[in-house]
Each structure stands twice: as structure tokens, then as C-alpha cells.
Amino acid sequence: MALSLKVGGTAILATLPAAFGLAWLLARARFPGKLLLDAVVHLPLVVPPVVTGWVLLLAFAPAGPIGAPLHSWFGASVLFRWTGAAIAAAVMALPLMVRAMRLSIEAVDRRLESAARTLGATPARVFWTITLPLSLPGVLAGAVLGFARSIGEFGATITFVSNVPGQTQTLPLAIYSALQQPGAETMVWRLSGIAVALSLIALLVSELLARRVRRGLHVL
């Protein structure tokens, strides 16, 4: 459980800036290839997680396009380590985070931003004082959903960094390992209960934040 929280927390903290940037880009910008970018961002939602894990394995392998410079420049590797599990969790959580944040940004009334600009506010000031505060509950909801998805990640993690106790064996992988052991039903029930409780808490928090967004928009 501690490893799952560590992996999930690291994945969300590392992914949050990129997720918000992509959400803002898809919500507000117009550029060629926007539809393709949208499809690529949401691709992990529709392809089998095993395929995502296999692609990550190819990319971060010692001879891979990311793994080779990582090893030669820093002497580091994420294979069979908790950092690799965090990368897999981040990739799988990213589409949910971007989707929730994008909806929140799109819900911000642009007339408020236009009014601020006519009063002399710079684009940066408009962003920090209007866009971000109004979309913040949705951003937090996306982060919570992403965290719930990351601690429940299984397929991409086991394909990418295997099932190493103490390193990559997160809660779902621990449940899988317990299922392979005769007489471990009690452990399976306990771990499954913890997983369900964490997911339920995350969903409740996400729904409360989403309702706050809707109430704020109703007031506006």
C-alpha cells in the first residue's frame, strides 16, 4: 500500500504540469494537428494496457530512444524500479487528467477574461487571477481521478517493470501475486478491500470537486 501511494503520488505530481498544459492547449488553442494530438493523448484509454507497457519497455530499454541516453548520461535505469512503475502509472492516468481539466477550462466564461483584458490586465495576469482559479476545482478533480487510476494500474506496470516485491509490486500486482498462492484468500480480501476503499474515496472527492465547479458556474 505504501509503495502504491508513493508511485501514485509521484506519478500525479510529475504529470500535473504536462496534463494542465495539454488540457489548456486542447481547450483554447487552434492549430493544425489538434485532432491528432487529442487522439494521441487519449490513446492509452483505448489500447490494451499491455501494449502501452510494451511501448514503454521499448522506449526505456538500454538500447531504446529514451533508455540509452538515460543510461549513458546519468547511469540510471527505470526498469524493475519503482520509478518505472510511476512512469507507467503516469502514462495511464494522463488521459483522465487531461479530459477533466480540459472540461473545466472550457467551462470558464471567456467574457470574464475579455473584460479583464479590456481593463488592462496582461494575458499572464488573466490566467493567474481568472482562468486558473475558476478551473482549479476541475484541475484538482482531474488530479484525484488520475491518482485513483494510477494506484489501480496493472497491465502496463507488469509489462514494463515486472512484478518485483518492494520495487514495483503495487497493490494490484500484490493482489495478483496473492491469487497465485494457495490459501492466500484472506490476503486477497484484505488487499482488495484496501484498493476498493482508496478508489471509492478518490471518486467521492472527485465528485465533490466537480459539484463545486458546477455551483461556481451557476453563480457566475
Tab-separated table of C-alpha atoms in Angstrom:
chain	number	residue	atom	x	y	z
A	1	MET	CA	0.000	0.000	0.000
A	2	ALA	CA	2.819	2.401	0.886
A	3	LEU	CA	4.519	1.687	-2.444
A	4	SER	CA	1.240	2.245	-4.307
A	5	LEU	CA	0.750	5.626	-2.626
A	6	LYS	CA	4.365	6.548	-3.385
A	7	VAL	CA	4.062	5.529	-7.031
A	8	GLY	CA	0.669	7.202	-7.473
A	9	GLY	CA	1.686	10.426	-5.739
A	10	THR	CA	4.904	10.722	-7.725
A	11	ALA	CA	3.104	9.984	-10.988
A	12	ILE	CA	0.474	12.672	-10.417
A	13	LEU	CA	2.891	15.345	-9.193
A	14	ALA	CA	5.164	14.761	-12.182
A	15	THR	CA	2.293	14.642	-14.679
A	16	LEU	CA	0.201	17.542	-13.371
A	17	PRO	CA	2.000	20.389	-15.242
A	18	ALA	CA	2.028	18.474	-18.533
A	19	ALA	CA	-1.606	17.442	-18.126
A	20	PHE	CA	-2.725	21.005	-17.464
A	21	GLY	CA	-0.654	22.332	-20.355
A	22	LEU	CA	-2.161	19.804	-22.745
A	23	ALA	CA	-5.662	20.495	-21.401
A	24	TRP	CA	-5.235	24.239	-21.902
A	25	LEU	CA	-3.808	23.701	-25.384
A	26	LEU	CA	-6.709	21.469	-26.431
A	27	ALA	CA	-9.293	23.756	-24.831
A	28	ARG	CA	-8.100	27.144	-26.048
A	29	ALA	CA	-5.584	26.870	-28.893
A	30	ARG	CA	-6.237	26.362	-32.586
A	31	PHE	CA	-3.512	24.727	-34.641
A	32	PRO	CA	-3.056	22.106	-37.363
A	33	GLY	CA	-2.976	18.601	-35.976
A	34	LYS	CA	-5.068	19.410	-32.893
A	35	LEU	CA	-7.364	16.454	-33.550
A	36	LEU	CA	-4.359	14.143	-33.887
A	37	LEU	CA	-2.861	15.419	-30.618
A	38	ASP	CA	-6.180	14.859	-28.890
A	39	ALA	CA	-6.267	11.283	-30.181
A	40	VAL	CA	-2.679	10.569	-29.094
A	41	VAL	CA	-3.289	11.949	-25.599
A	42	HIS	CA	-6.333	9.702	-25.138
A	43	LEU	CA	-4.778	6.660	-26.811
A	44	PRO	CA	-3.872	4.893	-23.511
A	45	LEU	CA	-7.588	4.812	-22.682
A	46	VAL	CA	-8.450	2.640	-25.671
A	47	VAL	CA	-5.403	0.485	-26.411
A	48	PRO	CA	-4.735	-2.545	-24.177
A	49	PRO	CA	-2.548	-1.547	-21.198
A	50	VAL	CA	-0.166	-4.351	-22.138
A	51	VAL	CA	0.539	-2.560	-25.413
A	52	THR	CA	1.280	0.665	-23.525
A	53	GLY	CA	3.654	-1.227	-21.235
A	54	TRP	CA	5.374	-2.850	-24.197
A	55	VAL	CA	5.900	0.524	-25.886
A	56	LEU	CA	7.338	1.919	-22.646
A	57	LEU	CA	9.635	-1.104	-22.397
A	58	LEU	CA	10.937	-0.486	-25.907
A	59	ALA	CA	11.421	3.209	-25.207
A	60	PHE	CA	13.206	2.804	-21.866
A	61	ALA	CA	15.218	-0.317	-22.713
A	62	PRO	CA	19.044	0.080	-22.545
A	63	ALA	CA	19.106	0.471	-26.331
A	64	GLY	CA	15.838	2.409	-26.542
A	65	PRO	CA	15.470	6.058	-27.620
A	66	ILE	CA	14.955	7.189	-24.008
A	67	GLY	CA	16.727	4.442	-22.088
A	68	ALA	CA	20.031	4.746	-23.979
A	69	PRO	CA	20.686	8.451	-23.222
A	70	LEU	CA	19.308	7.997	-19.702
A	71	HIS	CA	21.896	5.325	-19.044
A	72	SER	CA	24.811	6.972	-20.855
A	73	TRP	CA	24.274	10.476	-19.409
A	74	PHE	CA	23.111	9.662	-15.879
A	75	GLY	CA	23.928	5.980	-15.448
A	76	ALA	CA	20.307	5.382	-14.478
A	77	SER	CA	17.585	2.961	-15.473
A	78	VAL	CA	13.905	2.778	-14.582
A	79	LEU	CA	13.477	-0.892	-15.445
A	80	PHE	CA	12.422	-3.077	-12.481
A	81	ARG	CA	12.317	0.031	-10.250
A	82	TRP	CA	9.520	1.983	-8.602
A	83	THR	CA	10.306	4.954	-10.828
A	84	GLY	CA	9.364	2.833	-13.821
A	85	ALA	CA	6.084	1.912	-12.132
A	86	ALA	CA	5.453	5.643	-11.602
A	87	ILE	CA	6.077	6.306	-15.310
A	88	ALA	CA	3.604	3.586	-16.307
A	89	ALA	CA	1.032	4.956	-13.853
A	90	ALA	CA	1.549	8.497	-15.139
A	91	VAL	CA	1.035	7.496	-18.768
A	92	MET	CA	-2.165	5.630	-17.936
A	93	ALA	CA	-3.512	8.454	-15.746
A	94	LEU	CA	-2.704	11.285	-18.162
A	95	PRO	CA	-5.795	10.958	-20.420
A	96	LEU	CA	-8.220	11.116	-17.483
A	97	MET	CA	-6.432	14.127	-16.037
A	98	VAL	CA	-6.378	15.983	-19.353
A	99	ARG	CA	-10.043	15.262	-20.007
A	100	ALA	CA	-11.229	16.542	-16.626
A	101	MET	CA	-9.008	19.622	-16.766
A	102	ARG	CA	-9.993	20.419	-20.333
A	103	LEU	CA	-13.695	20.387	-19.457
A	104	SER	CA	-13.006	22.662	-16.504
A	105	ILE	CA	-11.032	25.147	-18.614
A	106	GLU	CA	-13.667	25.154	-21.357
A	107	ALA	CA	-16.319	25.933	-18.748
A	108	VAL	CA	-14.616	29.197	-17.769
A	109	ASP	CA	-16.558	32.103	-19.257
A	110	ARG	CA	-14.289	33.822	-21.761
A	111	ARG	CA	-16.201	37.049	-21.302
A	112	LEU	CA	-14.618	37.389	-17.878
A	113	GLU	CA	-11.169	37.041	-19.429
A	114	SER	CA	-12.035	39.545	-22.164
A	115	ALA	CA	-13.314	42.024	-19.606
A	116	ALA	CA	-10.091	41.757	-17.630
A	117	ARG	CA	-8.017	42.358	-20.749
A	118	THR	CA	-10.028	45.446	-21.670
A	119	LEU	CA	-9.217	46.774	-18.187
A	120	GLY	CA	-5.503	46.425	-18.914
A	121	ALA	CA	-4.671	43.013	-17.468
A	122	THR	CA	-1.905	41.135	-19.241
A	123	PRO	CA	-2.571	37.599	-20.549
A	124	ALA	CA	-0.442	36.190	-17.720
A	125	ARG	CA	-2.410	38.131	-15.102
A	126	VAL	CA	-5.690	36.994	-16.630
A	127	PHE	CA	-4.511	33.409	-16.464
A	128	TRP	CA	-3.331	33.540	-12.835
A	129	THR	CA	-6.235	35.591	-11.470
A	130	ILE	CA	-9.203	34.336	-13.519
A	131	THR	CA	-8.640	31.229	-15.638
A	132	LEU	CA	-6.665	29.171	-13.132
A	133	PRO	CA	-8.758	29.967	-10.013
A	134	LEU	CA	-12.037	29.249	-11.817
A	135	SER	CA	-10.744	25.993	-13.292
A	136	LEU	CA	-8.853	24.887	-10.160
A	137	PRO	CA	-11.572	22.591	-8.738
A	138	GLY	CA	-11.673	20.749	-12.061
A	139	VAL	CA	-7.886	20.555	-12.116
A	140	LEU	CA	-7.908	19.054	-8.632
A	141	ALA	CA	-10.681	16.653	-9.644
A	142	GLY	CA	-8.570	15.526	-12.589
A	143	ALA	CA	-5.595	15.002	-10.306
A	144	VAL	CA	-7.679	12.905	-7.908
A	145	LEU	CA	-9.065	10.801	-10.759
A	146	GLY	CA	-5.551	10.352	-12.105
A	147	PHE	CA	-4.327	9.269	-8.678
A	148	ALA	CA	-7.113	6.703	-8.411
A	149	ARG	CA	-6.241	5.394	-11.859
A	150	SER	CA	-2.523	5.243	-11.064
A	151	ILE	CA	-2.883	3.193	-7.885
A	152	GLY	CA	-5.105	0.756	-9.784
A	153	GLU	CA	-2.741	0.362	-12.737
A	154	PHE	CA	-1.797	-3.241	-13.526
A	155	GLY	CA	-1.274	-4.196	-17.175
A	156	ALA	CA	1.206	-1.538	-18.262
A	157	THR	CA	3.156	-1.800	-14.995
A	158	ILE	CA	3.671	-5.563	-15.024
A	159	THR	CA	4.628	-5.484	-18.715
A	160	PHE	CA	7.036	-2.568	-18.318
A	161	VAL	CA	8.756	-3.172	-14.970
A	162	SER	CA	7.579	-6.658	-13.977
A	163	ASN	CA	6.341	-7.651	-10.500
A	164	VAL	CA	9.247	-7.079	-8.100
A	165	PRO	CA	8.349	-7.078	-4.368
A	166	GLY	CA	9.412	-3.859	-2.696
A	167	GLN	CA	10.165	-2.136	-6.008
A	168	THR	CA	7.313	-2.447	-8.496
A	169	GLN	CA	4.746	-4.607	-6.677
A	170	THR	CA	1.962	-2.105	-6.200
A	171	LEU	CA	-1.427	-3.007	-4.744
A	172	PRO	CA	-2.919	-4.593	-7.913
A	173	LEU	CA	0.235	-6.614	-8.503
A	174	ALA	CA	0.241	-7.760	-4.881
A	175	ILE	CA	-3.364	-8.953	-5.308
A	176	TYR	CA	-2.352	-10.802	-8.475
A	177	SER	CA	0.564	-12.476	-6.657
A	178	ALA	CA	-1.683	-13.474	-3.738
A	179	LEU	CA	-4.147	-15.058	-6.151
A	180	GLN	CA	-1.360	-17.387	-7.306
A	181	GLN	CA	-0.683	-18.598	-3.761
A	182	PRO	CA	-2.816	-21.421	-2.291
A	183	GLY	CA	-4.545	-20.421	0.926
A	184	ALA	CA	-3.989	-16.681	0.475
A	185	GLU	CA	-7.681	-15.788	0.232
A	186	THR	CA	-7.520	-13.698	3.401
A	187	MET	CA	-4.720	-11.586	1.946
A	188	VAL	CA	-6.634	-11.152	-1.305
A	189	TRP	CA	-9.729	-9.962	0.563
A	190	ARG	CA	-7.689	-7.542	2.685
A	191	LEU	CA	-5.779	-6.063	-0.253
A	192	SER	CA	-8.915	-5.856	-2.384
A	193	GLY	CA	-10.745	-4.074	0.418
A	194	ILE	CA	-7.950	-1.510	0.684
A	195	ALA	CA	-7.973	-0.987	-3.098
A	196	VAL	CA	-11.758	-0.518	-3.188
A	197	ALA	CA	-11.643	1.894	-0.234
A	198	LEU	CA	-8.923	4.050	-1.800
A	199	SER	CA	-10.734	4.150	-5.146
A	200	LEU	CA	-14.055	4.994	-3.505
A	201	ILE	CA	-12.527	7.852	-1.511
A	202	ALA	CA	-10.885	9.231	-4.646
A	203	LEU	CA	-14.160	9.079	-6.609
A	204	LEU	CA	-16.082	10.807	-3.813
A	205	VAL	CA	-13.507	13.599	-3.585
A	206	SER	CA	-13.547	13.999	-7.366
A	207	GLU	CA	-17.352	14.235	-7.408
A	208	LEU	CA	-17.360	16.830	-4.616
A	209	LEU	CA	-14.866	18.943	-6.550
A	210	ALA	CA	-16.900	18.570	-9.751
A	211	ARG	CA	-20.023	19.752	-7.924
A	212	ARG	CA	-18.108	22.754	-6.650
A	213	VAL	CA	-17.211	23.623	-10.253
A	214	ARG	CA	-20.865	23.371	-11.289
A	215	ARG	CA	-22.025	25.531	-8.365
A	216	GLY	CA	-19.408	28.172	-9.187
A	217	LEU	CA	-20.503	28.297	-12.817
A	218	HIS	CA	-24.147	28.576	-11.764
A	219	VAL	CA	-23.328	31.580	-9.610
A	220	LEU	CA	-21.438	33.198	-12.493
